[in-house]
Structure formats: structure tokens, C-alpha cells
XYZ file of C-alpha atoms in Angstrom:
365
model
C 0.000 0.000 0.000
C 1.983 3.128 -1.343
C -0.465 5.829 -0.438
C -3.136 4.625 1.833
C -6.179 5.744 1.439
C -8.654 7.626 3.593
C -10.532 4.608 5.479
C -13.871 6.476 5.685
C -13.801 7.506 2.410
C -13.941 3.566 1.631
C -17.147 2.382 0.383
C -19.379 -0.519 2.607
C -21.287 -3.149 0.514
C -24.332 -4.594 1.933
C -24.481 -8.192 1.155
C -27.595 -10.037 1.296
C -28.343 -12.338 4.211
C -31.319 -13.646 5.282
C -31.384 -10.908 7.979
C -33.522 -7.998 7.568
C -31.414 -4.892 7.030
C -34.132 -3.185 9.371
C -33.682 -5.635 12.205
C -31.696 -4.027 14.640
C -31.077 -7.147 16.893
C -29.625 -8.784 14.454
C -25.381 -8.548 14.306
C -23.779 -6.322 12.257
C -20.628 -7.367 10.959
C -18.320 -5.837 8.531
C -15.793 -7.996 6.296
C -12.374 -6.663 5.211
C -10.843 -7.954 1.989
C -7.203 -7.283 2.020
C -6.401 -9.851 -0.677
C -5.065 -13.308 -0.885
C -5.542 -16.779 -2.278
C -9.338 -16.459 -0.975
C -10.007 -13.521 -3.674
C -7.402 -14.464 -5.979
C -8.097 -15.660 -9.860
C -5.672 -16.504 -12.926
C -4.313 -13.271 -14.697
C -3.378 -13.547 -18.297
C 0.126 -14.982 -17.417
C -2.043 -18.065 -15.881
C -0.569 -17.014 -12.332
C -2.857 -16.380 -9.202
C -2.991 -12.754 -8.568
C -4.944 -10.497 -6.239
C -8.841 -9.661 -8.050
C -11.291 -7.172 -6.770
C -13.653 -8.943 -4.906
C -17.095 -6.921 -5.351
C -19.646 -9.237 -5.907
C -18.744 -11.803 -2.695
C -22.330 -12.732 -2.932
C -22.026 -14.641 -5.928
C -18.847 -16.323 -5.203
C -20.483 -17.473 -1.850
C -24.962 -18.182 -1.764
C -23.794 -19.626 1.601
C -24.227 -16.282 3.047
C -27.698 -15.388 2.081
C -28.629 -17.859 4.645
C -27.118 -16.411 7.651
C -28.877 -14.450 9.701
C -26.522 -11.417 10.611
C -26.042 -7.698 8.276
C -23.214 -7.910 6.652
C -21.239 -5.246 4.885
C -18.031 -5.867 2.670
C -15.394 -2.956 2.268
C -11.914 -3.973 0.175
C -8.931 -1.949 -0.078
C -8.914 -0.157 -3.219
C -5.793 -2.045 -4.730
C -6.046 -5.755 -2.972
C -2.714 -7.406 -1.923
C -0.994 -10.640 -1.952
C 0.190 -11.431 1.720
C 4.243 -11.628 1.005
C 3.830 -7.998 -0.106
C 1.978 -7.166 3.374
C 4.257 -4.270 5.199
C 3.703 -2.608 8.840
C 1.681 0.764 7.006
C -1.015 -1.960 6.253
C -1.045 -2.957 9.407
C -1.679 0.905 10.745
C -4.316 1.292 7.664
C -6.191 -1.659 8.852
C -6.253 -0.813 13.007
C -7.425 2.433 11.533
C -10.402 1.011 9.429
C -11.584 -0.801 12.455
C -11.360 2.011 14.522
C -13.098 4.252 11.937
C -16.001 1.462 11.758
C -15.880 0.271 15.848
C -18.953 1.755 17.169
C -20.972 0.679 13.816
C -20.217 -3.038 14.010
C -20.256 -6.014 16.729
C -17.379 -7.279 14.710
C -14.969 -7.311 12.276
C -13.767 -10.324 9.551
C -10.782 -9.900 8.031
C -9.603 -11.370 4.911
C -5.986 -12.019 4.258
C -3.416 -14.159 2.723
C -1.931 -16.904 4.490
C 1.671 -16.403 4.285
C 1.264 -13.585 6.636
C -1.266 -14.185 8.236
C -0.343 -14.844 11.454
C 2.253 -11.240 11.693
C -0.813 -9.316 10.649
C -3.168 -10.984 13.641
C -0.256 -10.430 16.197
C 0.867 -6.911 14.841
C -3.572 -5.765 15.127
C -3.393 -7.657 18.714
C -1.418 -5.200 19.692
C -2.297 -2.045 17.775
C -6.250 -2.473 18.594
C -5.389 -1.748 22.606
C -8.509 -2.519 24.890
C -10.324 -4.284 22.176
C -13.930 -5.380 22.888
C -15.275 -6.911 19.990
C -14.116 -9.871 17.596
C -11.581 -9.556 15.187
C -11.425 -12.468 13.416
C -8.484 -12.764 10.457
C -9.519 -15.602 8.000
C -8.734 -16.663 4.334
C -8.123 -19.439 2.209
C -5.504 -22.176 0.725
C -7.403 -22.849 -2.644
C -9.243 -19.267 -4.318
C -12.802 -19.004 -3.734
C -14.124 -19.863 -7.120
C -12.221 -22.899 -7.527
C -13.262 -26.213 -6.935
C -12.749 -27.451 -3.498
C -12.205 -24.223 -1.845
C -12.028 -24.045 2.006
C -12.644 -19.732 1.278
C -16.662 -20.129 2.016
C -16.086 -22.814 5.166
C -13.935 -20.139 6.411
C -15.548 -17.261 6.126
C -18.806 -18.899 7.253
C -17.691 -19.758 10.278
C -15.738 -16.938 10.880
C -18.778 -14.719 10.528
C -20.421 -16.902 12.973
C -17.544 -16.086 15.506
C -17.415 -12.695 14.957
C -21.642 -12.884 15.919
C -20.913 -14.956 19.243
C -22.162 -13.508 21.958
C -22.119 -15.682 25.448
C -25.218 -17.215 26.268
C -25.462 -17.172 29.558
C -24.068 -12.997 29.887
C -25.201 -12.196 26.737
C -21.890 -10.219 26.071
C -19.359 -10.228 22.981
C -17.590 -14.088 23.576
C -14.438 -13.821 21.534
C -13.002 -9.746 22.388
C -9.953 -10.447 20.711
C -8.018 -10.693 17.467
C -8.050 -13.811 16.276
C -7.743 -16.465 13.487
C -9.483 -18.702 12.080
C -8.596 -21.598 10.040
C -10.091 -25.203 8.848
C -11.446 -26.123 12.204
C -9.678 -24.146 14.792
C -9.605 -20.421 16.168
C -6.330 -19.194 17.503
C -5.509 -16.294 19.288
C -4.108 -13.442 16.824
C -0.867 -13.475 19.168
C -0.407 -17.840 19.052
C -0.505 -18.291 15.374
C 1.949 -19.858 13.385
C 1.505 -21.338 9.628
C 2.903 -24.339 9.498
C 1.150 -25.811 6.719
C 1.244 -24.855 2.666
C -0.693 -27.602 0.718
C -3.115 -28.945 3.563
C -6.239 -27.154 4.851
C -5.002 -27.277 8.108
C -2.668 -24.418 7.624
C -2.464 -23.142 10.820
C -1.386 -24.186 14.777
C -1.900 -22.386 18.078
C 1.677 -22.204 19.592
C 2.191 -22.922 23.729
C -1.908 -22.006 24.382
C -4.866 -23.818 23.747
C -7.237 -23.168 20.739
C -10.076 -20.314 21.318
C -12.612 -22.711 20.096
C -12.719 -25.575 17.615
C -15.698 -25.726 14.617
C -17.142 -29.176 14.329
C -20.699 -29.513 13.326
C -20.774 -26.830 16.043
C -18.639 -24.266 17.360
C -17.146 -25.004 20.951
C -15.708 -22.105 22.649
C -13.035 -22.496 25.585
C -14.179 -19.265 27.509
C -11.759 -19.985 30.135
C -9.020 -19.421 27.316
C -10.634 -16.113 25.820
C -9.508 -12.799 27.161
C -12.199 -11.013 29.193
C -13.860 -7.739 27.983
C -11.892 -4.628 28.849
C -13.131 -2.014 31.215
C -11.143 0.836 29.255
C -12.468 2.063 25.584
C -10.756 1.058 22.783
C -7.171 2.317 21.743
C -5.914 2.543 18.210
C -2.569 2.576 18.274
C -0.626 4.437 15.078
C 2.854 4.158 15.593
C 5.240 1.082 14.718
C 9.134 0.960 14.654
C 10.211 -0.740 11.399
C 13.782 -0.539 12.430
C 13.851 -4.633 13.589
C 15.459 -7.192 12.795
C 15.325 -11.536 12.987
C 18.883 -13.419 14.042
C 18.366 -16.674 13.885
C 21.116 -19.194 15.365
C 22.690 -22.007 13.542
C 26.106 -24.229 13.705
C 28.227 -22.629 12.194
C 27.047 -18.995 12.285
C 29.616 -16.730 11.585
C 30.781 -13.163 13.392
C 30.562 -11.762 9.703
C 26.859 -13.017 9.958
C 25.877 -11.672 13.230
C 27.543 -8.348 12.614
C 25.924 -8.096 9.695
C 22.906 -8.382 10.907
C 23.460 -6.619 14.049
C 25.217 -4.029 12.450
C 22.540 -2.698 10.137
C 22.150 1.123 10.098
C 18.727 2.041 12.295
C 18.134 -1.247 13.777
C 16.415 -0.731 16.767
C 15.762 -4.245 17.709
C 16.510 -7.537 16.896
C 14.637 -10.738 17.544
C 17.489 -13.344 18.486
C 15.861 -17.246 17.603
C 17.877 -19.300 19.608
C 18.213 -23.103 20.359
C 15.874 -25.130 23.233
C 15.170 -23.179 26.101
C 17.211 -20.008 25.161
C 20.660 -21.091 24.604
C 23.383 -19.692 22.550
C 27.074 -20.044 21.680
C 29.204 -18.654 24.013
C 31.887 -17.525 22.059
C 33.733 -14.028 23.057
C 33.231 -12.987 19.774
C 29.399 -13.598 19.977
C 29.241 -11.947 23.535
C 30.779 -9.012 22.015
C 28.881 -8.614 18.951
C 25.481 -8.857 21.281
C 27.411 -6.674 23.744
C 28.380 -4.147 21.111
C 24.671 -3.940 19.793
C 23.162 -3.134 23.487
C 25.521 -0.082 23.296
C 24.232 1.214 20.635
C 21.124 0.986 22.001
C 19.772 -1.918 20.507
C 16.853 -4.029 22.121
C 17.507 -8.159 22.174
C 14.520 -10.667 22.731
C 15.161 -14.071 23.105
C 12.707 -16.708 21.205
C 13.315 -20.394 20.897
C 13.459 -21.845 17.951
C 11.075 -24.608 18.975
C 7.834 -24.643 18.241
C 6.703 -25.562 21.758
C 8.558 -24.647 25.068
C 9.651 -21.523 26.321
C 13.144 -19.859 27.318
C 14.504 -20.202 30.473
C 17.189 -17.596 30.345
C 20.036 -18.933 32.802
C 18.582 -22.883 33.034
C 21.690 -23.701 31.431
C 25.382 -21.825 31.229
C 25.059 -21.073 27.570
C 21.975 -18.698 28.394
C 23.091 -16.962 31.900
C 25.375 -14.924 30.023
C 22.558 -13.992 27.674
C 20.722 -11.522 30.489
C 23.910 -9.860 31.793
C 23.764 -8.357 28.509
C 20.703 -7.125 28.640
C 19.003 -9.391 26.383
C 15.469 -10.026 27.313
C 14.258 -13.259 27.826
C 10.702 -13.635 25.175
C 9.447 -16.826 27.291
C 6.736 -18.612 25.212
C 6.427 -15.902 22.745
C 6.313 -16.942 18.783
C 8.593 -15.344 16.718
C 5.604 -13.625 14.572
C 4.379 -12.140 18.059
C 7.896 -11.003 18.822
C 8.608 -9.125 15.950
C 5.108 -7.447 15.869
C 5.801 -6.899 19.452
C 8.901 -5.282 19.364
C 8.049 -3.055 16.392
C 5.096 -1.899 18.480
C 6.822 -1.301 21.985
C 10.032 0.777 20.603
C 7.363 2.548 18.310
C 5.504 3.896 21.118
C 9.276 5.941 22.250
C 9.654 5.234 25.798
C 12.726 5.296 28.008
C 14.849 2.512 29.172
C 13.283 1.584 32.094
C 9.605 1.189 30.514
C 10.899 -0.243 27.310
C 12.560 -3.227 28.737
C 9.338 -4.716 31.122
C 6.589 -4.053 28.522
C 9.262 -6.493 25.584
C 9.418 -8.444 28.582
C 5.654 -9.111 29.918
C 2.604 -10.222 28.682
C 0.405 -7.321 26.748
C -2.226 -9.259 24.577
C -2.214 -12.682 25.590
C 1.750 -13.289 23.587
C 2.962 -15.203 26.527
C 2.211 -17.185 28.709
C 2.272 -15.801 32.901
């Protein structure tokens, strides 16, 4: 997205559902089409591409039989997910905020290669959130045979509707994702799957709810409704950075890396629970960045477990340096998470708890 657009200046589509667009009880839900394989079609070079999806109607008669108001705004030039970039990220919190007080909730959907940054980076830029945001797409395009795109956005809109039945308030108040069968929290995602449906696995937390020929909702798992009003962050530091650890790394690599001009952070993937070499010329290249100011967050490389900064010697040095220990954290909720903390400009002493502790559900007390 080069120049973003105004987000009220965005047109709403009414699609037609089996709700009356007069009823006022019944939920009003607004879809987002960023782009992705869900809207995507062949372009004359036979490759999938990004289409405008305006008529989401005919692509999908499932929804005429729902019984919520939905509307359907797209971004003006749709995107495939590898081109997704942190301003998209600000447009979107934006939208929603524009749109909060006129919906119960919001679908949004996006390509899966990114999926699960864009969930964790809105998680965090949608402070005090109270109503669903549910991120949802597909692995095969809607109008192609097979498709998961109408299962998913189905049941997604059904999610986004919830409301508790025995409070009779919003049941999922969180960004989330939904995939195949399973809603994750927008801050557990990972994709770890690129030719099966089941694309996507909660990391170190238990699914919000699972979609069988019902949905089953883990409330005790969900984040309860704020008491503050909603937040919309605008503000993310794009000066970050992924090291992650191998056999063999070199101090040309880690320099490198370390070394580039503006980085502000760096998201260091180490081995089991937080481990690295030991080498004096890697405790001086991690010493070195920390001087200039640079932020370190540890994240395991494995996909379940958590650091344990000083569990074994090759991690105790590791927080006398000042790098700070991520826990259970994924390294899509890290990055988000860093961009969003050192964009918000604080000192020292407020920077280091908030990459440190728990904010939107990324980790695990």
C-alpha cells in the first residue's frame, strides 16, 4: 500500500443475508478484503494474482442464509500477503477504529503467508479491544473447486456474531484467526502448513474454540472484555530485525545483521530453552549492539517450550547483557511486538518490562 487511502472515504457493501437490514437485533458485521488466495483468480500470465472482490455474494450463496447484516469494504488495490508491510497494518487498526462503534465485529480477509504477523501486529495495535476480530482466508481461491474460502468465512462470521449465552456479552473480544477447524488467538498463530487445509497451529496455548458440526468455545481461554475504551494505536518501529542461530554462524553473519544502520531491535531465535554459543566474539557482537542501544529478545526456535534464560550456562550470560528473555512468545508475536513497543518511544526503564511481559495474551504468565 503506497499511499493509503482515507478509510472512511472507503465504500461498505451490503451483502444479502437472510437478515432484515431493518432488524436491529440482528449482528452487524463488517468484512475486510485485504487480498489473498481467498479472492485471488488466474491473470493472463495463468498465475494467481490479487482480483477485486465486489460481488462476494455470488462467489459465496452460503451467506444469504445467515442471519446477521453484513457489509463488505476492500482496499482499493487488494494485496498478496508476502507484499503485506507494517503501514497496512496501521491502515487496517485504523479502518476498524473508523467502523468500531458501527459493528459487533470485524472479519478480516488475508493471505496466508502472513497471516499470522498481521493478527499479532492488530493484537497489539487495537489496545482494549472489545469486539471480535477475526483474520480468516483461504488455501485454494474461492471460485475454484474445493475451496475451504466459504467454510472459512462462514464460520468466521459466525464467531465474529458470538455472543455468550449465559451474559449475553461479545464471547471472543480479541483478534483472532481462524482456520479449517480451529480459532487461535491473533498473538499464538503460526503457519505451518502450505498444501493442507489445516494451515495453521496455536503455539504454547490452547485453541479459542474448535468448529465441528458446532462451534465449541473455551471461555476460560478467551480474554475477558476490557473495562477501558478502545485504543488505536498508530505508531510502529520498522527498524527490527530476525537473528536466527545455527552451527556454524559466523561473526561476519551476526555483525551483519546486528550491524545494520537504524536497527532498533533484533529478535534473536535461539536453540531449546534459550541457549546460545558462548563464544567471546558472539558476547561481544550482542554486547556491542546493546551499546548502541539496541533491544535483544530471546525466542526459541522450537515450536513448543519456552526460554529459560540462565537454566543452562550457555543462556546466563545472555541476560547480563541485557538481552530479554521472550518466554513462550512466537517469533511472529515477537517481531510485531517489538516493532510496536520501541514505536511507542519510551525510556529505558519502561521499554525493557513491557518487551518483557505479557500485553495481549503473547505469553504465557
Amino acid at each position: 500500500m503506497t499511499t493509503p487511502p482515507d478509510p472512511a472515504a472507503l465504500p461498505l457493501v451490503p451483502l444479502p443475508t437472510q437478515a432484515d437490514p431493518a432488524d436491529a437485533t440482528a449482528p452487524r458485521l463488517l468484512v475486510v478484503y485485504t487480498g489473498g488466495t481467498v479472492g485471488m483468480a488466474m491473470n493472463a500470465a495463468g498465475e494467481l494474482a490479487p482480483m477485486e472482490l465486489h460481488r462476494l455474494d455470488r462467489q459465496m450463496p452460503e451467506l444469504a442464509r445467515l442471519p446477521l447484516r453484513v457489509s463488505l469494504v476492500s482496499l482499493p488495490q487488494p494485496i498478496d500477503s508476502s507484499n503485506v508491510a507494517p503501514a497496512d497494518w496501521l491502515f487496517l487498526a485504523q479502518l476498524i477504529g473508523e467502523h468500531y462503534a458501527d459493528f459487533d465485529g470485524f472479519v478480516v480477509l488475508h493471505g496466508t503467508d502472513t497471516m499470522a504477523y498481521s493478527a499479532a501486529a492488530l493484537s497489539y495495535l487495537l489496545e482494549n479491544l472489545g469486539k471480535p476480530v477475526v483474520f480468516t482466508g483461504a488455501q485454494v481461491p474461492v471460485g475454484a473447486r474445493r475451496s475451504d474460502a466459504q467454510r472459512n468465512l462462514v464460520t468466521a462470521l459466525e464467531i465474529a456474531a458470538a455472543r455468550h449465552p449465559l451474559a449475553s456479552t461479545v464471547r471472543v473480544p480479541e483478534v483472532c484467526l481462524f482456520f479449517n477447524d480451529v480459532l487461535i488467538r491473533g498473538t499464538r498463530a503460526k503457519k505451518v502448513e502450505s498444501q493442507q487445509f489445516a494451515a495453521f497451529k496455536s503455539e504454547n496455548y490452547p485453541p479459542l474454540a474448535r468448529a465441528g458440526i458446532g462451534l465449541e468455545f473455551s471461555d476460560n481461554s478467551i480474554r475477558l472484555l476490557p473495562a477501558a475504551r478502545l485504543r488505536v494505536h498508530q505508531r510502529f518501529e520498522t527498524g527490527v530485525a530476525v537473528l536466527r542461530l545455527f552451527p556454524g554462524i559466523t561473526a561476519a553473519v551476526v555483525d551483519a545483521v546486528l550491524g545494520v544502520p537504524g536497527l532498533r531491535g533484533c529478535v534473536l531465535e535461539t536453540y531449546g530453552s534459550g541457549n546460545a554459543p558462548t563464544a567471546a566474539w558472539f558476547m561481544a557482537s550482542l554486547r556491542g549492539a546493546r551499546a548502541r542501544g539496541v533491544w535483544l529478545l530471546n525466542v526459541s526456535q522450537c515450536v513448543e517450550g519456552r526460554v529459560v534464560q540462565g537454566k543452562y550456562e550457555t543462556s546466563a550470560a545472555l541476560a547480563g547483557l541485557g538481552v530479554v528473555g521472550g518466554d513462550d512468545i512466537t517469533t511472529e508475536a515477537a517481531v510485531t511486538k517489538m516493532m510496536f513497543v520501541l514505536g511507542l518511544s519510551l525510556d529505558d526503564t519502561r521499554t525493557r518490562p513491557l518487551l518483557g511481559q505479557d500485553l495481549r495474551g503473547e505469553i504465557t504468565p
